[in-house]
Amino acid sequence: MSVDWSWIGDHTDDLTGLTLSHLQAALTAVFFGLLISLPLAVIAHRIRPLRGFLLGLSNVLFTIPSIAIFVLLLPVSGLTRTTTVIGLTVYTLVVLLRNTVEGLDSVPVKTKEAAKAMGTRPLRTLLTVELPLALPVIMAGVRIATVMSISLVSVATYIGDGGLGQLFTDGFQRNFPTPVIVGVVLTILLALVADALLVAVQYALTPWKRRRA
Amino acid sequence: MYELFKNLGAWLVSGDQWTGPDGIAHRLAEHLQYSLLATLVAAAIALPVGLLIGHTGRGAFLAINLASFGRALPTVGLVVLVFLASGLSMWPVYIALVALAVPAIVTNTYAGMTAVDPDVKDAARGQGMRWHQVLFQVELPLALPLIMTGLRLALIQVVATATIAAYVSFGGLGRYVFDGLAQRDLVQVLGGAVLVAAVAVVLDLALSALQRFLFLPHSRLRSSGGTPTRTA
């Protein structure tokens, strides 16, 4: 099984397009996942009775196979990008929700009490004290969710989307390994680069962690 | 929408649908066979590796990076790649499923082993236990809940991913999804998806019940479990 390098040369535009579309689907899903899981995590953190319910619900959603989620969404949103993004978002939820709740839990009670004693209101405490301190744990979740989403976009190739995943279908149908190899390598590279960038973002966002080291 | 779900219900309960070589019963058996065999092979590879890395502390770098590599690897691509390399056989499916399950089991086993209190291990050694006694009589029992979590995660992922066996023209419940997509028969597609989801949920619940039953004394020591990930 050898790589046909000239094919790669001839298809650089297609590959760039597919890579961008792949990245767009994954990042949109992580964005919506954060948008949904942040308020839910705050609720789960503050209202104990709801905690088990919310975490359990996201676990059940996670159990459903991705191909099943994509397919089950077909009657709702059809063979479109929307289906891909909704399906991926569902998967990011379990990781993001769990890590955000754990991050909020990890903030020392004394720190929160100090903020309260200084007269800081709950919302402000959340935004300026709790979330920044929870950031390392939240970011660990964001990293996992991002890498996972990037890998999962390919599954959407079954419903006609799937970014780089289309290279798999293409190579499979033509019995031609090059696009498949290129697709696998680009997907892994994309995931690794995104992960490294997120590490850099976390480094930039948590200056107090650096001084300690 | 209502019509669709009515048809879906009819599809799922009709007697003809459940019998014969294309029947749900047969596809279900195939699906379970692929999933369970792949998970067993993966466990046979991953458990010793995870236990050794956790016990010796050597290769921790490998265990941690294996997890993120496993998450990044696109399973569909792997199946197609092995298929093109090996031709029409069950190899692509089993290789991809095992490759999917191994990182989840290794990292959770490793996490379980490192979560064991070092004082407990010191105490065991202080009592004159040999390394293998410490490993099997102290560390393993204490790490078991997390190891089970890893096995559950791996099995769910494998059940979900076994769907792709149908993509390279084998059986399993994925057959309905891919045949349905090819024939533009949404009811069949949804039926397959619902069945796969049901199998995944039922197996997870069964394993979680088994875990509770087997490890009740340890369950209080249980931490939050490994990080779930999904690759197909």
Tab-separated table of C-alpha atoms in Angstrom, chain A residues 62-66, chain B residues 28 30-43 46 94 96-106 108 146-163 196-211 228-232:
chain	number	residue	atom	x	y	z
A	62	PHE	CA	-23.014	9.610	25.668
A	63	THR	CA	-23.909	5.931	25.553
A	64	ILE	CA	-25.839	6.398	22.303
A	65	PRO	CA	-23.547	5.614	19.357
A	66	SER	CA	-22.575	8.609	17.237
B	28	LEU	CA	-28.138	-8.747	17.068
B	30	GLU	CA	-23.574	-10.901	15.075
B	31	HIS	CA	-23.291	-7.470	16.632
B	32	LEU	CA	-22.791	-8.920	20.102
B	33	GLN	CA	-20.249	-11.417	18.774
B	34	TYR	CA	-18.112	-8.697	17.140
B	35	SER	CA	-18.343	-6.425	20.172
B	36	LEU	CA	-17.675	-8.979	22.887
B	37	LEU	CA	-14.835	-10.726	21.063
B	38	ALA	CA	-13.093	-7.427	20.277
B	39	THR	CA	-13.482	-6.201	23.857
B	40	LEU	CA	-12.119	-9.489	25.239
B	41	VAL	CA	-9.059	-9.372	22.967
B	42	ALA	CA	-8.504	-5.719	23.867
B	43	ALA	CA	-8.792	-6.514	27.574
B	46	ALA	CA	-4.576	-3.814	27.694
B	94	TYR	CA	-11.584	-6.430	14.634
B	96	ALA	CA	-10.221	-1.150	14.463
B	97	LEU	CA	-12.402	-2.233	17.372
B	98	VAL	CA	-9.434	-3.530	19.379
B	99	ALA	CA	-7.435	-0.372	18.591
B	100	LEU	CA	-10.377	1.626	19.880
B	101	ALA	CA	-10.780	-0.327	23.111
B	102	VAL	CA	-7.116	-0.753	24.136
B	103	PRO	CA	-6.361	2.917	25.045
B	104	ALA	CA	-9.550	3.239	27.110
B	105	ILE	CA	-8.700	0.125	29.135
B	106	VAL	CA	-4.963	0.905	29.520
B	108	ASN	CA	-8.254	3.538	33.183
B	146	LEU	CA	-11.748	2.124	37.949
B	147	ILE	CA	-10.632	-0.819	35.822
B	148	MET	CA	-14.284	-1.836	35.474
B	149	THR	CA	-15.165	1.711	34.448
B	150	GLY	CA	-12.540	1.432	31.716
B	151	LEU	CA	-13.947	-1.875	30.515
B	152	ARG	CA	-17.460	-0.415	30.434
B	153	LEU	CA	-16.322	2.606	28.447
B	154	ALA	CA	-14.460	0.366	26.038
B	155	LEU	CA	-17.419	-1.953	25.552
B	156	ILE	CA	-19.857	0.893	24.879
B	157	GLN	CA	-17.507	2.394	22.313
B	158	VAL	CA	-16.973	-0.957	20.669
B	159	VAL	CA	-20.721	-1.681	20.490
B	160	ALA	CA	-21.267	1.735	18.935
B	161	THR	CA	-18.446	1.288	16.476
B	162	ALA	CA	-19.250	-2.313	15.503
B	163	THR	CA	-21.830	-0.596	13.289
B	196	VAL	CA	-27.612	-0.168	18.454
B	197	ALA	CA	-28.357	2.540	20.996
B	198	ALA	CA	-30.537	0.141	22.988
B	199	VAL	CA	-27.814	-2.543	23.008
B	200	ALA	CA	-25.228	0.010	24.207
B	201	VAL	CA	-27.453	1.333	26.985
B	202	VAL	CA	-28.552	-2.137	28.137
B	203	LEU	CA	-24.981	-3.511	28.198
B	204	ASP	CA	-23.777	-0.474	30.126
B	205	LEU	CA	-26.547	-0.842	32.686
B	206	ALA	CA	-25.854	-4.567	32.998
B	207	LEU	CA	-22.138	-4.018	33.585
B	208	SER	CA	-22.825	-1.229	36.042
B	209	ALA	CA	-25.173	-3.550	37.974
B	210	LEU	CA	-22.547	-6.317	37.890
B	211	GLN	CA	-19.938	-3.853	39.106
B	228	PRO	CA	-15.046	9.145	28.759
B	229	THR	CA	-14.256	9.589	25.127
B	230	ARG	CA	-15.818	8.436	21.979
B	231	THR	CA	-14.328	7.792	18.587
B	232	ALA	CA	-17.165	6.485	16.449
